[in-house]
Tab-separated table of N, CA and C in Angstrom:
chain	number	residue	atom	x	y	z
A	649	MET	N	-12.992	-7.761	22.784
A	649	MET	CA	-12.583	-7.298	21.590
A	649	MET	C	-11.316	-6.415	21.698
A	650	ASN	N	-11.479	-5.673	22.613
A	650	ASN	CA	-10.152	-4.827	23.087
A	650	ASN	C	-9.004	-5.422	23.238
A	651	GLU	N	-8.854	-6.788	23.829
A	651	GLU	CA	-7.717	-7.182	23.769
A	651	GLU	C	-7.067	-7.815	22.441
A	652	ILE	N	-8.074	-8.293	21.942
A	652	ILE	CA	-7.667	-8.757	20.422
A	652	ILE	C	-7.065	-7.584	19.604
A	653	ILE	N	-7.850	-6.476	19.461
A	653	ILE	CA	-7.371	-5.379	18.860
A	653	ILE	C	-5.918	-4.707	19.422
A	654	ASP	N	-5.776	-4.794	20.779
A	654	ASP	CA	-4.342	-4.330	21.297
A	654	ASP	C	-3.309	-5.482	20.695
A	655	GLN	N	-3.675	-6.825	20.651
A	655	GLN	CA	-2.727	-7.671	20.319
A	655	GLN	C	-2.281	-7.503	18.813
A	656	ILE	N	-3.285	-7.309	17.963
A	656	ILE	CA	-3.273	-7.074	16.600
A	656	ILE	C	-2.493	-5.844	16.379
A	657	ALA	N	-2.634	-4.617	16.748
A	657	ALA	CA	-2.160	-3.409	16.693
A	657	ALA	C	-0.627	-3.437	17.442
A	658	THR	N	-0.138	-4.263	18.379
A	658	THR	CA	0.827	-4.393	19.141
A	658	THR	C	1.828	-5.174	17.846
A	659	LYS	N	1.337	-6.307	17.267
A	659	LYS	CA	2.042	-7.040	16.161
A	659	LYS	C	2.161	-6.454	15.005
A	660	ALA	N	1.261	-5.350	14.657
A	660	ALA	CA	1.312	-4.660	13.327
A	660	ALA	C	2.062	-3.241	13.562
A	661	GLY	N	2.359	-2.876	14.861
A	661	GLY	CA	3.093	-1.814	15.077
A	661	GLY	C	2.283	-0.252	14.715
A	662	ILE	N	0.880	-0.639	15.042
A	662	ILE	CA	0.157	0.689	14.974
A	662	ILE	C	-0.591	0.810	16.253
A	663	SER	N	-1.080	1.990	16.433
A	663	SER	CA	-2.133	2.244	17.546
A	663	SER	C	-3.021	1.645	17.525
A	664	PRO	N	-3.823	1.261	18.783
A	664	PRO	CA	-5.120	0.352	18.992
A	664	PRO	C	-6.463	1.189	18.087
A	665	ASP	N	-6.373	2.419	18.016
A	665	ASP	CA	-7.549	3.062	17.631
A	665	ASP	C	-7.598	3.081	16.097
A	666	ILE	N	-6.451	3.147	15.440
A	666	ILE	CA	-6.330	2.831	14.104
A	666	ILE	C	-6.384	1.185	13.730
A	667	ALA	N	-6.122	0.445	14.451
A	667	ALA	CA	-6.102	-0.768	14.404
A	667	ALA	C	-7.644	-1.413	14.254
A	668	GLU	N	-8.244	-0.799	15.527
A	668	GLU	CA	-9.695	-1.269	15.505
A	668	GLU	C	-10.479	-0.733	14.238
A	669	LYS	N	-10.289	0.327	13.761
A	669	LYS	CA	-10.893	1.023	12.500
A	669	LYS	C	-10.655	0.089	11.250
A	670	ALA	N	-9.385	-0.399	11.083
A	670	ALA	CA	-8.926	-0.997	10.223
A	670	ALA	C	-9.332	-2.372	10.105
A	671	VAL	N	-9.171	-3.048	11.113
A	671	VAL	CA	-9.723	-4.621	11.298
A	671	VAL	C	-11.582	-4.431	10.794
A	672	GLY	N	-11.845	-3.641	11.469
A	672	GLY	CA	-13.469	-3.250	11.174
A	672	GLY	C	-13.715	-3.342	9.769
A	673	MET	N	-12.892	-2.458	8.936
A	673	MET	CA	-12.961	-2.218	7.520
A	673	MET	C	-12.615	-3.381	6.888
A	674	MET	N	-11.503	-4.007	7.190
A	674	MET	CA	-11.207	-5.436	6.489
A	674	MET	C	-12.107	-6.475	6.577
A	675	LEU	N	-12.877	-6.568	7.819
A	675	LEU	CA	-13.969	-7.396	8.052
A	675	LEU	C	-15.138	-7.205	7.350
A	676	GLY	N	-15.555	-5.841	7.116
A	676	GLY	CA	-16.672	-5.368	6.268
A	676	GLY	C	-16.572	-5.780	5.106
A	677	PHE	N	-15.270	-5.598	4.569
A	677	PHE	CA	-14.993	-5.968	3.153
A	677	PHE	C	-15.074	-7.264	2.909
A	678	LEU	N	-14.367	-8.410	3.780
A	678	LEU	CA	-14.767	-9.539	3.535
A	678	LEU	C	-16.148	-10.147	3.582
A	679	GLN	N	-17.006	-9.451	4.364
A	679	GLN	CA	-18.411	-9.617	4.571
A	679	GLN	C	-19.200	-9.298	3.220
A	680	ARG	N	-18.711	-8.248	2.526
A	680	ARG	CA	-19.243	-8.089	1.313
A	680	ARG	C	-18.675	-8.781	0.073
A	681	GLU	N	-17.466	-9.131	0.276
A	681	GLU	CA	-16.663	-9.896	-1.076
A	681	GLU	C	-16.890	-11.535	-1.044
A	682	ALA	N	-16.906	-12.258	0.336
A	682	ALA	CA	-16.848	-13.508	0.481
A	682	ALA	C	-18.486	-14.181	0.553
A	683	PRO	N	-18.498	-15.386	0.329
A	683	PRO	CA	-19.695	-16.237	0.302
A	683	PRO	C	-20.325	-15.897	1.733
A	684	ASP	N	-21.561	-15.708	2.140
A	684	ASP	CA	-22.155	-15.465	3.315
A	684	ASP	C	-21.960	-16.551	4.191
A	685	GLY	N	-21.799	-17.972	3.988
A	685	GLY	CA	-21.773	-19.205	4.952
A	685	GLY	C	-20.275	-18.890	5.674
A	686	PRO	N	-19.388	-19.044	4.954
A	686	PRO	CA	-18.074	-18.999	5.694
A	686	PRO	C	-17.727	-17.753	6.481
A	687	VAL	N	-17.989	-16.648	5.513
A	687	VAL	CA	-17.538	-15.267	6.450
A	687	VAL	C	-18.302	-14.853	7.541
A	688	THR	N	-19.487	-15.238	7.655
A	688	THR	CA	-20.647	-15.233	8.637
A	688	THR	C	-20.109	-16.050	10.001
A	689	LYS	N	-19.610	-17.346	9.568
A	689	LYS	CA	-18.966	-18.042	10.798
A	689	LYS	C	-17.654	-17.673	11.403
A	690	MET	N	-17.025	-17.017	10.214
A	690	MET	CA	-15.991	-16.228	10.797
A	690	MET	C	-15.989	-15.179	11.526
A	691	ILE	N	-16.594	-14.493	11.179
A	691	ILE	CA	-16.819	-13.111	11.819
A	691	ILE	C	-17.551	-13.434	13.120
A	692	ASP	N	-18.576	-14.247	13.347
A	692	ASP	CA	-19.340	-14.713	14.508
A	692	ASP	C	-18.503	-15.117	15.268
A	693	ALA	N	-17.344	-15.943	14.984
A	693	ALA	CA	-16.482	-16.677	15.810
A	693	ALA	C	-15.187	-15.625	16.693
A	694	ILE	N	-15.168	-14.660	16.194
A	694	ILE	CA	-14.304	-13.809	16.723
A	694	ILE	C	-15.082	-12.814	17.698
A	695	PRO	N	-14.782	-12.945	19.104
A	695	PRO	CA	-15.221	-11.984	20.134
A	695	PRO	C	-15.475	-10.386	19.598
A	696	GLY	N	-16.697	-9.928	19.325
A	696	GLY	CA	-16.826	-8.479	19.159
A	696	GLY	C	-16.660	-8.097	17.701
A	697	ALA	N	-16.358	-8.856	16.869
A	697	ALA	CA	-16.028	-8.712	15.493
A	697	ALA	C	-17.418	-8.262	14.761
A	698	SER	N	-18.450	-8.731	15.016
A	698	SER	CA	-19.492	-8.221	14.511
A	698	SER	C	-19.867	-6.729	14.747
A	699	ASP	N	-19.684	-6.714	15.832
A	699	ASP	CA	-19.938	-5.028	16.431
A	699	ASP	C	-18.778	-4.168	15.540
A	700	LEU	N	-17.544	-4.480	15.303
A	700	LEU	CA	-16.467	-3.799	14.476
A	700	LEU	C	-17.099	-3.561	13.032
A	701	VAL	N	-17.816	-4.575	12.396
A	701	VAL	CA	-18.322	-4.605	11.270
A	701	VAL	C	-19.278	-3.555	11.095
A	702	ALA	N	-20.005	-3.722	12.148
A	702	ALA	CA	-21.511	-2.802	12.212
A	702	ALA	C	-20.958	-1.176	12.176
A	703	GLN	N	-19.935	-1.042	12.861
A	703	GLN	CA	-19.343	0.361	13.214
A	703	GLN	C	-18.403	0.776	12.096
A	704	TYR	N	-17.757	-0.005	11.186
A	704	TYR	CA	-16.935	0.482	10.316
A	704	TYR	C	-17.095	-0.168	8.925
A	705	ASN	N	-18.185	-0.771	8.591
A	705	ASN	CA	-18.301	-1.325	7.216
A	705	ASN	C	-18.393	-0.597	6.314
A	706	GLY	N	-19.188	0.915	6.516
A	706	GLY	CA	-19.394	1.752	5.427
A	706	GLY	C	-18.133	2.357	5.083
A	707	GLU	N	-16.968	2.367	5.699
A	707	GLU	CA	-15.936	3.130	5.709
A	707	GLU	C	-15.241	2.991	4.337
A	708	GLU	N	-15.366	1.834	4.020
A	708	GLU	CA	-14.478	1.626	2.475
A	708	GLU	C	-15.094	1.872	1.331
A	709	THR	N	-16.582	2.055	1.202
A	709	THR	CA	-17.552	2.190	0.244
A	709	THR	C	-17.403	3.533	-0.405
A	710	SER	N	-16.526	4.301	-0.242
A	710	SER	CA	-16.334	5.609	-0.518
A	710	SER	C	-16.098	5.827	-2.146
A	711	GLY	N	-15.699	4.837	-2.564
A	711	GLY	CA	-15.585	4.670	-4.279
A	711	GLY	C	-14.191	4.555	-4.528
A	712	GLY	N	-13.079	4.693	-3.556
A	712	GLY	CA	-11.746	4.218	-4.207
A	712	GLY	C	-11.154	5.281	-4.802
A	713	GLY	N	-11.474	6.498	-4.841
A	713	GLY	CA	-10.788	7.588	-5.463
A	713	GLY	C	-10.729	7.342	-7.077
A	714	LEU	N	-9.713	7.954	-7.706
A	714	LEU	CA	-9.565	8.053	-9.113
A	714	LEU	C	-9.248	6.587	-9.666
A	715	LEU	N	-8.192	5.948	-8.925
A	715	LEU	CA	-7.963	4.569	-9.110
A	715	LEU	C	-9.202	3.579	-9.154
A	716	GLY	N	-9.687	3.626	-8.020
A	716	GLY	CA	-11.252	2.806	-7.747
A	716	GLY	C	-12.171	3.158	-8.823
A	717	GLY	N	-12.226	4.556	-9.265
A	717	GLY	CA	-12.940	4.578	-10.436
A	717	GLY	C	-12.926	4.069	-11.754
A	718	LEU	N	-11.528	4.376	-11.898
A	718	LEU	CA	-10.893	3.589	-13.110
A	718	LEU	C	-11.040	2.058	-13.099
A	719	LEU	N	-10.695	1.422	-11.997
A	719	LEU	CA	-11.098	-0.010	-12.073
A	719	LEU	C	-12.406	-0.368	-12.102
A	720	ASN	N	-13.333	0.615	-11.683
A	720	ASN	CA	-14.758	0.099	-11.731
A	720	ASN	C	-15.051	0.127	-13.071
A	721	ALA	N	-14.557	1.391	-13.965
A	721	ALA	CA	-15.049	1.577	-15.473
A	721	ALA	C	-14.389	0.352	-16.273
A	722	VAL	N	-13.328	-0.233	-15.816
A	722	VAL	CA	-12.817	-1.421	-16.772
A	722	VAL	C	-13.188	-2.851	-16.220
A	723	GLY	N	-14.252	-2.615	-15.317
A	723	GLY	CA	-14.873	-3.979	-14.765
A	723	GLY	C	-14.003	-4.626	-13.707
A	724	ALA	N	-13.021	-4.202	-13.068
A	724	ALA	CA	-12.192	-4.504	-12.087
A	724	ALA	C	-12.520	-4.503	-10.807
A	725	GLY	N	-13.695	-3.770	-10.439
A	725	GLY	CA	-14.476	-3.526	-9.336
A	725	GLY	C	-13.621	-2.734	-8.414
A	726	GLY	N	-12.195	-2.821	-8.308
A	726	GLY	CA	-11.489	-1.918	-7.275
A	726	GLY	C	-11.678	-2.641	-5.877
A	727	GLY	N	-12.284	-3.492	-5.590
A	727	GLY	CA	-12.431	-4.138	-4.252
A	727	GLY	C	-11.351	-3.884	-3.408
A	728	LEU	N	-10.317	-4.780	-3.487
A	728	LEU	CA	-9.023	-4.688	-2.549
A	728	LEU	C	-8.216	-3.228	-2.803
A	729	MET	N	-8.169	-2.811	-4.069
A	729	MET	CA	-7.481	-1.546	-4.091
A	729	MET	C	-8.358	-0.374	-3.364
A	730	ALA	N	-9.749	-0.424	-3.586
A	730	ALA	CA	-10.422	0.742	-2.847
A	730	ALA	C	-10.231	0.584	-1.176
A	731	LEU	N	-10.264	-0.813	-0.706
A	731	LEU	CA	-9.823	-1.078	0.575
A	731	LEU	C	-8.579	-0.473	1.155
A	732	GLY	N	-7.759	-0.893	0.237
A	732	GLY	CA	-6.167	-0.206	0.504
A	732	GLY	C	-6.018	1.187	0.456
A	733	GLN	N	-6.656	1.710	-0.217
A	733	GLN	CA	-6.622	3.375	-0.507
A	733	GLN	C	-7.501	3.854	0.927
A	734	SER	N	-8.385	3.389	1.246
A	734	SER	CA	-9.189	3.735	2.405
A	734	SER	C	-8.263	3.601	3.565
A	735	LEU	N	-7.650	2.395	3.706
A	735	LEU	CA	-6.676	2.304	4.657
A	735	LEU	C	-5.410	3.158	4.816
A	736	MET	N	-4.846	3.373	3.687
A	736	MET	CA	-3.806	4.528	3.454
A	736	MET	C	-4.377	5.550	4.017
A	737	SER	N	-5.381	5.879	3.550
A	737	SER	CA	-6.003	7.273	3.872
A	737	SER	C	-6.528	7.573	5.452
A	738	SER	N	-6.192	6.332	6.072
A	738	SER	CA	-6.341	6.314	7.589
A	738	SER	C	-4.984	6.485	8.251
A	739	GLY	N	-4.023	6.584	7.513
A	739	GLY	CA	-2.518	6.696	7.768
A	739	GLY	C	-1.645	5.482	7.895
A	740	LEU	N	-2.145	4.553	7.173
A	740	LEU	CA	-1.158	3.450	7.359
A	740	LEU	C	-0.416	3.228	5.947
A	741	ASP	N	0.666	2.658	6.150
A	741	ASP	CA	1.492	2.352	4.909
A	741	ASP	C	1.408	0.884	4.273
A	742	MET	N	1.691	0.640	3.114
A	742	MET	CA	1.689	-0.636	2.627
A	742	MET	C	2.011	-1.724	3.667
A	743	GLY	N	3.354	-1.594	4.400
A	743	GLY	CA	3.898	-2.669	5.114
A	743	GLY	C	2.856	-2.718	6.456
A	744	GLN	N	2.115	-1.722	6.926
A	744	GLN	CA	1.347	-1.806	8.205
A	744	GLN	C	0.125	-2.545	7.734
A	745	ILE	N	-0.432	-2.136	6.555
A	745	ILE	CA	-1.688	-2.804	5.714
A	745	ILE	C	-1.430	-4.452	5.789
A	746	SER	N	-0.355	-4.715	5.307
A	746	SER	CA	0.213	-6.111	4.983
A	746	SER	C	0.335	-6.822	6.450
A	747	SER	N	0.811	-6.233	7.529
A	747	SER	CA	1.028	-6.800	8.743
A	747	SER	C	-0.368	-6.954	9.221
A	748	LEU	N	-1.181	-5.757	9.529
A	748	LEU	CA	-2.515	-5.953	9.844
A	748	LEU	C	-3.264	-6.999	9.391
A	749	ALA	N	-3.177	-7.107	7.875
A	749	ALA	CA	-4.042	-8.097	7.334
A	749	ALA	C	-3.639	-9.485	7.643
A	750	LYS	N	-2.192	-9.791	7.790
A	750	LYS	CA	-1.939	-11.075	8.349
A	750	LYS	C	-2.259	-11.289	9.797
A	751	GLU	N	-2.151	-10.508	10.496
A	751	GLU	CA	-2.515	-10.580	12.010
A	751	GLU	C	-3.925	-10.715	12.220
A	752	THR	N	-4.562	-10.040	11.291
A	752	THR	CA	-6.104	-10.435	11.396
A	752	THR	C	-6.516	-11.493	10.979
A	753	ILE	N	-5.872	-12.254	10.114
A	753	ILE	CA	-6.332	-13.459	9.557
A	753	ILE	C	-5.725	-14.438	10.548
A	754	ALA	N	-4.648	-14.180	10.978
A	754	ALA	CA	-4.136	-15.358	12.096
A	754	ALA	C	-4.913	-15.234	13.165
A	755	THR	N	-5.728	-14.001	13.597
A	755	THR	CA	-6.461	-14.172	14.871
A	755	THR	C	-7.785	-14.948	14.374
A	756	ALA	N	-8.358	-14.552	13.112
A	756	ALA	CA	-9.470	-15.386	12.730
A	756	ALA	C	-9.312	-16.716	12.764
A	757	ARG	N	-7.922	-17.118	12.349
A	757	ARG	CA	-7.786	-18.822	12.236
A	757	ARG	C	-7.805	-19.263	13.905
A	758	VAL	N	-7.363	-18.525	14.677
A	758	VAL	CA	-7.409	-18.915	16.018
A	758	VAL	C	-8.966	-19.096	16.585
A	759	HIS	N	-9.707	-18.268	16.450
A	759	HIS	CA	-11.283	-18.220	16.548
A	759	HIS	C	-11.873	-19.129	15.818
A	760	ALA	N	-11.758	-19.164	14.432
A	760	ALA	CA	-12.974	-19.705	13.649
A	760	ALA	C	-12.203	-20.992	13.028
A	761	GLY	N	-10.995	-21.281	12.975
A	761	GLY	CA	-10.303	-22.156	12.377
A	761	GLY	C	-9.971	-22.141	11.001
A	762	ASP	N	-8.937	-22.932	10.602
A	762	ASP	CA	-8.294	-22.929	9.212
A	762	ASP	C	-9.318	-23.065	8.204
A	763	GLU	N	-10.198	-24.240	8.182
A	763	GLU	CA	-10.891	-24.593	7.140
A	763	GLU	C	-11.924	-23.340	6.756
A	764	VAL	N	-12.379	-22.785	7.699
A	764	VAL	CA	-13.425	-21.736	7.579
A	764	VAL	C	-12.640	-20.556	6.952
A	765	VAL	N	-11.415	-20.301	7.495
A	765	VAL	CA	-10.990	-18.870	7.064
A	765	VAL	C	-10.335	-19.072	5.631
A	766	ASP	N	-9.695	-20.439	5.398
A	766	ASP	CA	-9.243	-20.634	4.078
A	766	ASP	C	-10.290	-20.492	3.029
A	767	GLN	N	-11.604	-20.866	3.414
A	767	GLN	CA	-12.619	-20.599	2.377
A	767	GLN	C	-13.018	-19.244	2.074
A	768	VAL	N	-12.860	-18.457	3.110
A	768	VAL	CA	-13.177	-16.909	2.823
A	768	VAL	C	-11.896	-16.362	2.036
A	769	VAL	N	-10.705	-16.689	2.512
A	769	VAL	CA	-9.668	-16.214	1.701
A	769	VAL	C	-9.572	-16.627	0.293
A	770	ASN	N	-10.055	-17.879	0.095
A	770	ASN	CA	-9.711	-18.246	-1.357
A	770	ASN	C	-10.740	-17.748	-2.206
A	771	SER	N	-11.932	-17.171	-1.526
A	771	SER	CA	-13.027	-16.875	-2.133
A	771	SER	C	-13.110	-15.360	-2.788
A	772	VAL	N	-11.988	-14.671	-2.440
A	772	VAL	CA	-11.860	-13.322	-2.601
A	772	VAL	C	-10.723	-13.362	-3.557
A	773	PRO	N	-10.912	-12.910	-4.917
A	773	PRO	CA	-9.749	-12.680	-5.847
A	773	PRO	C	-8.617	-11.910	-5.419
A	774	GLY	N	-7.602	-12.475	-5.487
A	774	GLY	CA	-6.198	-11.665	-5.073
A	774	GLY	C	-5.886	-11.252	-3.713
A	775	LEU	N	-6.902	-11.961	-2.847
A	775	LEU	CA	-6.599	-11.569	-1.359
A	775	LEU	C	-5.336	-12.442	-0.822
A	776	SER	N	-5.137	-13.845	-1.356
A	776	SER	CA	-4.165	-14.537	-0.666
A	776	SER	C	-2.697	-14.027	-0.916
A	777	GLN	N	-2.666	-13.093	-2.106
A	777	GLN	CA	-1.184	-12.571	-2.458
A	777	GLN	C	-0.832	-11.819	-1.283
A	778	PHE	N	-1.672	-10.930	-0.383
A	778	PHE	CA	-1.499	-10.081	0.546
A	778	PHE	C	-1.368	-10.821	1.796
A	779	LEU	N	-1.612	-12.033	1.950
A	779	LEU	CA	-1.472	-12.844	3.168
A	779	LEU	C	-0.286	-13.604	3.105
């Protein structure tokens, strides 16, 4: 997994430590939000991804701050917004988050295939606009 994280970090222009945490958080988010079958296939296909999810899955669930609370109050869930806020609190800006998301999905496509990744991406409302 270190080689994969290093490649994603280099392409996204961030440190490998931050990339590792962010990729784990993103995959954990997808594991919670996408249907079990396709997302499990995708995560299992990426070497070491299951370990990252296990390590960082809880990082994103801190409530999303005021905006996340407001979105929850109006029924919007705040899923992507809460993830974005958590990633920003890890020191990433929106451009880096976008790059990281694109590189993570590109890596998933290499390992799991387009069909599986498309099922995951298309099942999470609003995700495709960031990719």
